[in-house]
mmCIF file of C-alpha atoms and ligand atoms in Angstrom:
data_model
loop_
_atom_site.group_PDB
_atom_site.id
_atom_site.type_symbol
_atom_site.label_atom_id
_atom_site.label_comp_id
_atom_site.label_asym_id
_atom_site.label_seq_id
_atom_site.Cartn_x
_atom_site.Cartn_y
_atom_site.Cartn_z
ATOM 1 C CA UNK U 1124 25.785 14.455 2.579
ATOM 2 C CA UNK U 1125 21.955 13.614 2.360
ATOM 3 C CA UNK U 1126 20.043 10.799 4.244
ATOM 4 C CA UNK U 1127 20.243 9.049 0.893
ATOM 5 C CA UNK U 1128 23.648 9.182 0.336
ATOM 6 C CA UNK U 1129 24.750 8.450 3.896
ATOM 7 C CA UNK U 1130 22.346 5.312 3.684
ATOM 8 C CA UNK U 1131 23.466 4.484 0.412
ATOM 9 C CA UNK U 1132 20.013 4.308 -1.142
ATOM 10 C CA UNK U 1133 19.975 4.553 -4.603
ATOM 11 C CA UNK U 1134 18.567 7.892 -6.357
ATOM 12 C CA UNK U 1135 16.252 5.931 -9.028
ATOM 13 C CA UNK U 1136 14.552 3.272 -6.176
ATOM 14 C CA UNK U 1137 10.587 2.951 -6.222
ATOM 15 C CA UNK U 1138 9.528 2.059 -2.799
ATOM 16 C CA UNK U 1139 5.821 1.021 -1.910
ATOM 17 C CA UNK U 1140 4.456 1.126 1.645
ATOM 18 C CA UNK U 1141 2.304 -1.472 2.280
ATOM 19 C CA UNK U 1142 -0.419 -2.129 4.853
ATOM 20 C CA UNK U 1143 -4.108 -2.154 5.979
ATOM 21 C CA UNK U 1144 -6.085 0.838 6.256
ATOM 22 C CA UNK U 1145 -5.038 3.322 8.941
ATOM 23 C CA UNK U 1146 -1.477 1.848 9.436
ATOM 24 C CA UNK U 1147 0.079 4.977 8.884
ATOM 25 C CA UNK U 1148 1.031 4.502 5.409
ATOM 26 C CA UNK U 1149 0.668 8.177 3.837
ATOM 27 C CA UNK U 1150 2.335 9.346 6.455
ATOM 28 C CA UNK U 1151 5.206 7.280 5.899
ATOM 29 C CA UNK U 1152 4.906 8.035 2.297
ATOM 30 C CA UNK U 1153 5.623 11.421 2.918
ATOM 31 C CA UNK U 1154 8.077 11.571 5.599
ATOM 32 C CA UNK U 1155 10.045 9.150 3.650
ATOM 33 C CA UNK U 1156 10.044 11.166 -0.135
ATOM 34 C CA UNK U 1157 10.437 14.588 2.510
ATOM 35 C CA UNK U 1158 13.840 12.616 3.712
ATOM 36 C CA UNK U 1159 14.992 11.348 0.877
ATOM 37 C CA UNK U 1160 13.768 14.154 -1.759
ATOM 38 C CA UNK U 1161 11.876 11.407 -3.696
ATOM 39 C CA UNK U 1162 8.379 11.998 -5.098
ATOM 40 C CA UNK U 1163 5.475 10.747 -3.718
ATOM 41 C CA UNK U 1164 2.682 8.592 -5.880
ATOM 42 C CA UNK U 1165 -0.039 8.505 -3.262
ATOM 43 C CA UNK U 1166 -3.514 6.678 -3.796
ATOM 44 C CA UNK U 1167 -7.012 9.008 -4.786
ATOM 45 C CA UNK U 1168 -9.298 8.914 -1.996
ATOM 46 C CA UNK U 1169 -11.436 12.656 -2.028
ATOM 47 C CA UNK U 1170 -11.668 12.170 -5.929
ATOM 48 C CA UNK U 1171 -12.294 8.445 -5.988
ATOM 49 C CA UNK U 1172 -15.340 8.516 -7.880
ATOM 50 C CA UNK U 1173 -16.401 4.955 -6.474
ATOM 51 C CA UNK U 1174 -15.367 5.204 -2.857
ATOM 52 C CA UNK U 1175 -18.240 6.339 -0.820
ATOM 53 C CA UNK U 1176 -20.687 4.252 -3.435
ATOM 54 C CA UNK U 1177 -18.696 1.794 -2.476
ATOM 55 C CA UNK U 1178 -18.795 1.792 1.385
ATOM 56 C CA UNK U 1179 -22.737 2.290 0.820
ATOM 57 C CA UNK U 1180 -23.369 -0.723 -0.851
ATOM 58 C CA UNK U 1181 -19.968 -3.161 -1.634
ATOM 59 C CA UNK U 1182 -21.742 -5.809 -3.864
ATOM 60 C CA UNK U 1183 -22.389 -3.233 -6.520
ATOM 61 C CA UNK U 1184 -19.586 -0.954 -6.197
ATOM 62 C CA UNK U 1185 -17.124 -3.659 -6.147
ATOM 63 C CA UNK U 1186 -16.382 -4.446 -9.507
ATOM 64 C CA UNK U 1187 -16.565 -0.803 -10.538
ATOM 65 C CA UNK U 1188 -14.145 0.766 -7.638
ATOM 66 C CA UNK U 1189 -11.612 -3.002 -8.242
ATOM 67 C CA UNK U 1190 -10.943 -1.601 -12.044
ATOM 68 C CA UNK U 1191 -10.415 2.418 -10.997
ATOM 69 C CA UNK U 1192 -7.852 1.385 -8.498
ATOM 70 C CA UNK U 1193 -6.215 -0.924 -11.139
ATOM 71 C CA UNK U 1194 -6.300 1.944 -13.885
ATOM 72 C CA UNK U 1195 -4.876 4.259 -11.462
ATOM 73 C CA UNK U 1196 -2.111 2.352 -9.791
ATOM 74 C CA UNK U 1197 -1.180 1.093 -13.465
ATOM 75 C CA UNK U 1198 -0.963 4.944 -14.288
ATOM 76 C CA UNK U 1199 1.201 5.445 -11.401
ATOM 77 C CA UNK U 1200 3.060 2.726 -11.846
ATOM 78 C CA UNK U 1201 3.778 3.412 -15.456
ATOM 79 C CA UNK U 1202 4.818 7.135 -14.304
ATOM 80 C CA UNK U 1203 7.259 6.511 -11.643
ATOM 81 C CA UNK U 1204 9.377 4.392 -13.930
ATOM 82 C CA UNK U 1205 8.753 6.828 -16.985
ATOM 83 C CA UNK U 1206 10.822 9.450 -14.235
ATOM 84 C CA UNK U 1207 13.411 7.290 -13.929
ATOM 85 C CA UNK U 1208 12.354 5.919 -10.220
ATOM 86 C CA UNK U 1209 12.942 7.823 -7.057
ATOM 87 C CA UNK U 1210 9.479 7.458 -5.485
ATOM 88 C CA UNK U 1211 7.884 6.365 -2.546
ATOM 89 C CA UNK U 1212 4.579 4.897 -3.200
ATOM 90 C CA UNK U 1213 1.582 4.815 -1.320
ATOM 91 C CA UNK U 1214 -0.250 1.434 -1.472
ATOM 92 C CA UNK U 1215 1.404 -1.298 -3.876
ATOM 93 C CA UNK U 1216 -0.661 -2.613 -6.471
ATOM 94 C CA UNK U 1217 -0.783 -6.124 -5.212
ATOM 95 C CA UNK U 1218 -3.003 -5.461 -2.310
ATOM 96 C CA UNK U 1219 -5.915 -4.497 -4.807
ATOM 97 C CA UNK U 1220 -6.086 -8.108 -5.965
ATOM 98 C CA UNK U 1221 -4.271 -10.322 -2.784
ATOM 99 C CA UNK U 1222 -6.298 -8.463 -0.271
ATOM 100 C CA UNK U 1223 -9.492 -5.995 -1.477
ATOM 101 C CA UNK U 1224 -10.514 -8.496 -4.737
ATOM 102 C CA UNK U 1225 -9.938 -11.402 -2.671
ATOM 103 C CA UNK U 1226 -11.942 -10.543 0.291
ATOM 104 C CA UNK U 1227 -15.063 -9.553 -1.616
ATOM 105 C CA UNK U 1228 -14.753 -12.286 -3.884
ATOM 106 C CA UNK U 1229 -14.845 -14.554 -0.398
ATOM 107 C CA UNK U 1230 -17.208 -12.331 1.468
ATOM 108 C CA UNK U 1231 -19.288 -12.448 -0.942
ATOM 109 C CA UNK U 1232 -19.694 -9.250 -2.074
ATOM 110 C CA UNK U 1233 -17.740 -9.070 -5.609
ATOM 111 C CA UNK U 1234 -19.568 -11.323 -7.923
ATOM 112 C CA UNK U 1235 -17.750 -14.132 -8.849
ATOM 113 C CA UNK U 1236 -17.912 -13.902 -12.511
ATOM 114 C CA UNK U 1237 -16.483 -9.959 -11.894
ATOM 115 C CA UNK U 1238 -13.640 -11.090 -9.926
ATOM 116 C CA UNK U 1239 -12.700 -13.204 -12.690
ATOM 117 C CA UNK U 1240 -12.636 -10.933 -15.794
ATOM 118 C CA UNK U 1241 -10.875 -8.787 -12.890
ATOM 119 C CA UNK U 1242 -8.172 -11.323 -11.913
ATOM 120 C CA UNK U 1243 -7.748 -12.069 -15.262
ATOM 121 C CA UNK U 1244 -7.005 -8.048 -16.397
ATOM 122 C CA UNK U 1245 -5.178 -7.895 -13.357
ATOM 123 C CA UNK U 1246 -2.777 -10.926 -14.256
ATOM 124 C CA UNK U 1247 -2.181 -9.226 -17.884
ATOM 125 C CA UNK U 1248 -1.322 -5.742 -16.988
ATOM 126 C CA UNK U 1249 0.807 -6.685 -13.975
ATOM 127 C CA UNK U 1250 1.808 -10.541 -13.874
ATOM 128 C CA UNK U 1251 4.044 -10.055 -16.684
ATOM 129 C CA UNK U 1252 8.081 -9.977 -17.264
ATOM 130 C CA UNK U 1253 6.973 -6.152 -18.532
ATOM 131 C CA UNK U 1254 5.625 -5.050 -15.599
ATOM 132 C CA UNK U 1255 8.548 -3.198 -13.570
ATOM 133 C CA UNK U 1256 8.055 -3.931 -9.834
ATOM 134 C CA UNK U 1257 9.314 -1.806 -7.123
ATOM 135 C CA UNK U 1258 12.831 -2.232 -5.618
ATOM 136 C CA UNK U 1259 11.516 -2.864 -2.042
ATOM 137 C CA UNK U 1260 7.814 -3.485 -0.080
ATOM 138 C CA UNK U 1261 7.690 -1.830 2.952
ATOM 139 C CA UNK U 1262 5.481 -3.658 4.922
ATOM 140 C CA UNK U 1263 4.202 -1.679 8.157
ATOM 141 C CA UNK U 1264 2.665 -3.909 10.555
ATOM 142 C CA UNK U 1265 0.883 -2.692 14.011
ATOM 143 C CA UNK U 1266 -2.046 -4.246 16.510
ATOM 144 C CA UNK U 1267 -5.361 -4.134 15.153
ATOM 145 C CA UNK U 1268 -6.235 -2.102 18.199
ATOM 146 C CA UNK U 1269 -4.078 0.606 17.584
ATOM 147 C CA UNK U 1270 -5.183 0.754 13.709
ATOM 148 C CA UNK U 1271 -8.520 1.166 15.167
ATOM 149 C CA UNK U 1272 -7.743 3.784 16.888
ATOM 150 C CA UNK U 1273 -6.248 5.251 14.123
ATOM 151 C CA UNK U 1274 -8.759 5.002 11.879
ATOM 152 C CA UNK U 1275 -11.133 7.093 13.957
ATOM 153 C CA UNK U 1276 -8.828 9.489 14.851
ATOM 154 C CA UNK U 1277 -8.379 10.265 10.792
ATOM 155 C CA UNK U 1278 -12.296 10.246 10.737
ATOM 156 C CA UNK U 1279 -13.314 9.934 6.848
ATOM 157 C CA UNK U 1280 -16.764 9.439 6.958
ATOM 158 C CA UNK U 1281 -17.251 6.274 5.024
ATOM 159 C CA UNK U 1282 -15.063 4.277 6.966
ATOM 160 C CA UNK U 1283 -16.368 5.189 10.743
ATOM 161 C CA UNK U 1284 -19.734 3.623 9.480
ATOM 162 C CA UNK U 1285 -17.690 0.141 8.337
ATOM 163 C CA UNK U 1286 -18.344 -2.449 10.786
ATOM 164 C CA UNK U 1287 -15.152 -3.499 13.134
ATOM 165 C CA UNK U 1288 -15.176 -6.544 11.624
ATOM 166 C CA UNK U 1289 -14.248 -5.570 8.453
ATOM 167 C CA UNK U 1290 -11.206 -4.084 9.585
ATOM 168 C CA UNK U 1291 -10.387 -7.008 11.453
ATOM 169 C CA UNK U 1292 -11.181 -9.349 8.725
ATOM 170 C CA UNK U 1293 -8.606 -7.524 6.673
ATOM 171 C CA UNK U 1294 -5.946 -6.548 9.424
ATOM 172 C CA UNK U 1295 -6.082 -10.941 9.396
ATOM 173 C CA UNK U 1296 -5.679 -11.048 5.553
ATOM 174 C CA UNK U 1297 -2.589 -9.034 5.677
ATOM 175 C CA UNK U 1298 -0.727 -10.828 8.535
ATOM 176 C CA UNK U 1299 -0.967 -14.427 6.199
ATOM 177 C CA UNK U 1300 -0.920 -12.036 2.452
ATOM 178 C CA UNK U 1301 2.706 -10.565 3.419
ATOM 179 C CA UNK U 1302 3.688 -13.863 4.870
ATOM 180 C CA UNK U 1303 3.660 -15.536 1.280
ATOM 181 C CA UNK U 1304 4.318 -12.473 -0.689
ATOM 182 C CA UNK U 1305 7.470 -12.662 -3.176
ATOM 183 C CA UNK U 1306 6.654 -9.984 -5.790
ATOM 184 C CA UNK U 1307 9.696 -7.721 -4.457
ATOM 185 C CA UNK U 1308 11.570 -7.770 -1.404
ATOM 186 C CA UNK U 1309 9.784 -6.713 1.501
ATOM 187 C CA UNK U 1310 11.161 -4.874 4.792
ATOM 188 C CA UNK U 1311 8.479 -5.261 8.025
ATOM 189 C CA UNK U 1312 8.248 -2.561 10.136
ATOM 190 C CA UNK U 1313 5.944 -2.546 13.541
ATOM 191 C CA UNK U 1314 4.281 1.372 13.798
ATOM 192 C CA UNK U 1315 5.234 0.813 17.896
ATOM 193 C CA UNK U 1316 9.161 0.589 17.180
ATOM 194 C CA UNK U 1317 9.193 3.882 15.175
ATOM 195 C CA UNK U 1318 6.581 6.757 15.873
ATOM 196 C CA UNK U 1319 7.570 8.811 12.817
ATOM 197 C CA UNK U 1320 4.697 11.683 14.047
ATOM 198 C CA UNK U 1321 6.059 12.495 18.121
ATOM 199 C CA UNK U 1322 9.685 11.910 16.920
ATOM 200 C CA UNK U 1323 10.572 12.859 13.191
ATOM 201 C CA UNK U 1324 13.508 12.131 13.878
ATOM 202 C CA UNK U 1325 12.690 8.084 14.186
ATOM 203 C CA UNK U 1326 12.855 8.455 9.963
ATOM 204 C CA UNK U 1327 16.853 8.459 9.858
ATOM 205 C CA UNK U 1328 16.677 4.831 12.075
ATOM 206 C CA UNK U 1329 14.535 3.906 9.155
ATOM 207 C CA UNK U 1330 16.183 5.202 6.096
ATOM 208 C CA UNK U 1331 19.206 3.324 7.733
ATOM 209 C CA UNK U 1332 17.228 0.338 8.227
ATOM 210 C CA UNK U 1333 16.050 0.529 4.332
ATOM 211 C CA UNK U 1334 19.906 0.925 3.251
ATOM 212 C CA UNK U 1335 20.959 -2.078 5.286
ATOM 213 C CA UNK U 1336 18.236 -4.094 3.838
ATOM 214 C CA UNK U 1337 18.706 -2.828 -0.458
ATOM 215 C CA UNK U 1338 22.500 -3.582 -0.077
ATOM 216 C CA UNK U 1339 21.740 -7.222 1.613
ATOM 217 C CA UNK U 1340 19.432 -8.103 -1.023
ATOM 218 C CA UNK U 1341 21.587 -6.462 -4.021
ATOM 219 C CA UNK U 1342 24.306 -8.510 -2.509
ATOM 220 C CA UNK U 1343 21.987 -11.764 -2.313
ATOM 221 C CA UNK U 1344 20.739 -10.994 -6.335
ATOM 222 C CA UNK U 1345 24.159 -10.289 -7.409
HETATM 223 N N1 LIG T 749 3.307 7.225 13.838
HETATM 224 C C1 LIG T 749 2.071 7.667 14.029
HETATM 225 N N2 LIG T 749 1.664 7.963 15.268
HETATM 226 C C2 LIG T 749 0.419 8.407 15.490
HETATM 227 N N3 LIG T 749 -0.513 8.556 14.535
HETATM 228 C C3 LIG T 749 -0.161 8.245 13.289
HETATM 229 C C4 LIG T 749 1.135 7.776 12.951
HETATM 230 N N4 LIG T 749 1.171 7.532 11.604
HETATM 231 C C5 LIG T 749 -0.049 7.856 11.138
HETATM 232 N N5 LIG T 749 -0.836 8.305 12.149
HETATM 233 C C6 LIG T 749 -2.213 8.752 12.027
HETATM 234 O O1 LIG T 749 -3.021 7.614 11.736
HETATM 235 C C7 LIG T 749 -4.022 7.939 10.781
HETATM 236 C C8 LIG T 749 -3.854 7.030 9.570
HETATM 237 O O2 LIG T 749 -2.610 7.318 8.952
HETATM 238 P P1 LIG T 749 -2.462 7.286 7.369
HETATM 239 O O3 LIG T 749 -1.033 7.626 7.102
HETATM 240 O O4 LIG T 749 -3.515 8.124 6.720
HETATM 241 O O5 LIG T 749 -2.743 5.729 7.116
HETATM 242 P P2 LIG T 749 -2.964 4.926 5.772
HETATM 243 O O6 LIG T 749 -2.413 5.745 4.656
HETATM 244 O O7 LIG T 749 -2.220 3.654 5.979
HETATM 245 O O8 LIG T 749 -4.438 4.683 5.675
HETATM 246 C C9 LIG T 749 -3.848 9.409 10.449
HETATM 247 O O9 LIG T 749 -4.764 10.150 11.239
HETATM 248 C C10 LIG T 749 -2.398 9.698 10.846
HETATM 249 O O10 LIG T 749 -2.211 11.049 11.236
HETATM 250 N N1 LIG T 750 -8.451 -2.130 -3.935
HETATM 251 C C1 LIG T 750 -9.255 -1.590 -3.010
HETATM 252 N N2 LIG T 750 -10.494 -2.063 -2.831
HETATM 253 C C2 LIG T 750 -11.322 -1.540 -1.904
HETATM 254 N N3 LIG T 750 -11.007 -0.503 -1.138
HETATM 255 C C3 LIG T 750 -9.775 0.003 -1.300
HETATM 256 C C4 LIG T 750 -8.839 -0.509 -2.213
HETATM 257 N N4 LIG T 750 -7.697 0.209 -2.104
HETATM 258 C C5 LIG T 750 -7.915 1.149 -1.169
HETATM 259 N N5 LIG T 750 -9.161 1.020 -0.682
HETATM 260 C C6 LIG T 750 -9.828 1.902 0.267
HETATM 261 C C7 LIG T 750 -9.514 1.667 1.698
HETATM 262 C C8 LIG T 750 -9.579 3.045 2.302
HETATM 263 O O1 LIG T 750 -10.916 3.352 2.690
HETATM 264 C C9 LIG T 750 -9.192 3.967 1.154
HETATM 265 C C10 LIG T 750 -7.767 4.452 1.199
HETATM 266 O O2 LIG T 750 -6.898 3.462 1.714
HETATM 267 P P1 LIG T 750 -5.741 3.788 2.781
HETATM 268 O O3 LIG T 750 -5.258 2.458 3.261
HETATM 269 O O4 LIG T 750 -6.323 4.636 3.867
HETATM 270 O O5 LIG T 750 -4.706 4.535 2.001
HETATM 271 O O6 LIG T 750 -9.395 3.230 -0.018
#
């Protein structure tokens, strides 16, 4: 019997990892689908057209890099349920607009009149009873610190240039975004409970973990 089976996780679930930058969520994404054989949807970074622009300059790459993350998490989206499920998905498409949007918009650095029409396209592709949301958040939680760390460890060039404060800004975001988030239910996990990368083998505690939680909350909906 496969971890899937044993755990009792059904074979057509979408699951999105959540989290700031440098969390650890691609390699979640992946040890997870590798356990489970589920695909993977993970986010464009090398061929994000907008990304580096965007780190150069954020007040006029905001707008522009906001609606190529929208088009291709919609894509994704609209591909993992055209399979039938059975994905694990790097990044869910609510923290474009409850973290990345907002932030600009607040920072100052997305115009306000962009965030807008944004919010606005954002709220008609996804805020609707057609959208299908995933069957569980997994929300992976750590100390800005160690994020940090992690982040310059990964080294992409763009972000080692990004002021500290931006990550801390947004590690802050998170902590209150995921504490009023009800899109789909959401399972918190703290990257210093389960090192997935010096024990693999940490990724069965969590697939159990995941199990426990689908059945409570198929139990609560039924
Ligand atoms: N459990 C872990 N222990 C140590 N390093 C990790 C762990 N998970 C991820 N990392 C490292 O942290 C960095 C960021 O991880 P990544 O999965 O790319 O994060 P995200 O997708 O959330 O931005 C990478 O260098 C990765 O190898
Ligand atoms: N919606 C977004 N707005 C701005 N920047 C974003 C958005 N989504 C992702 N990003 C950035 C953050 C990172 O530099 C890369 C990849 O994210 P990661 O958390 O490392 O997967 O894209």
């Amino acid at each position: 019997m496969n971890l899937r089976e044993k755990y009792g996780i059904p074979s057509n679930a979408v699951i999105t990892i959540a989290g700031t930058v440098g969390v650890g969520k691609s390699t979640m994404t992946k040890a997870l689908a590798d356990a489970l054989h589920f695909k993977t949807s993970f986010e464009k970074v090398d061929a994000n057209p907008y990304l580096d622009r965007f780190y150069e300059d954020f007040s006029k790459w905001s707008f522009h890099l906001q609606i190529y993350f929208l088009a291709e998490r919609f894509k994704e989206q609209k591909r993992m349920f055209e399979y039938g499920g059975g994905f694990i998905q790097d990044r869910s498409i609510y923290e474009d607009t409850g973290i990345f949007a907002q932030m600009h918009k607040e920072k100052g650095t997305m115009d306000p009149v962009d965030h807008e029409t944004y919010t606005s396209l954002f709220e008609a592709m996804v805020m609707t009873p057609y959208f299908p949301h995933p069957d569980l958040l997994i929300y992976l939680e750590g100390t800005l610190d160690n994020i940090i760390d992690r982040i310059h460890d990964r080294g992409r060039p763009m972000e080692q240039q990004t002021p500290i404060a931006y990550w801390e800004e947004m590690h802050g975001r998170y902590e209150k975004w995921i504490d009023s988030f009800n899109g789909c239910p959401v399972l918190r996990l703290n990257i210093n409970d389960y090192d997935i990368v010096k024990n693999p083998e940490n990724v069965e505690m969590i697939i159990e973990r995941i199990g426990h939680f689908m059945e409570q909350t198929a139990t609560l909906r039924r």
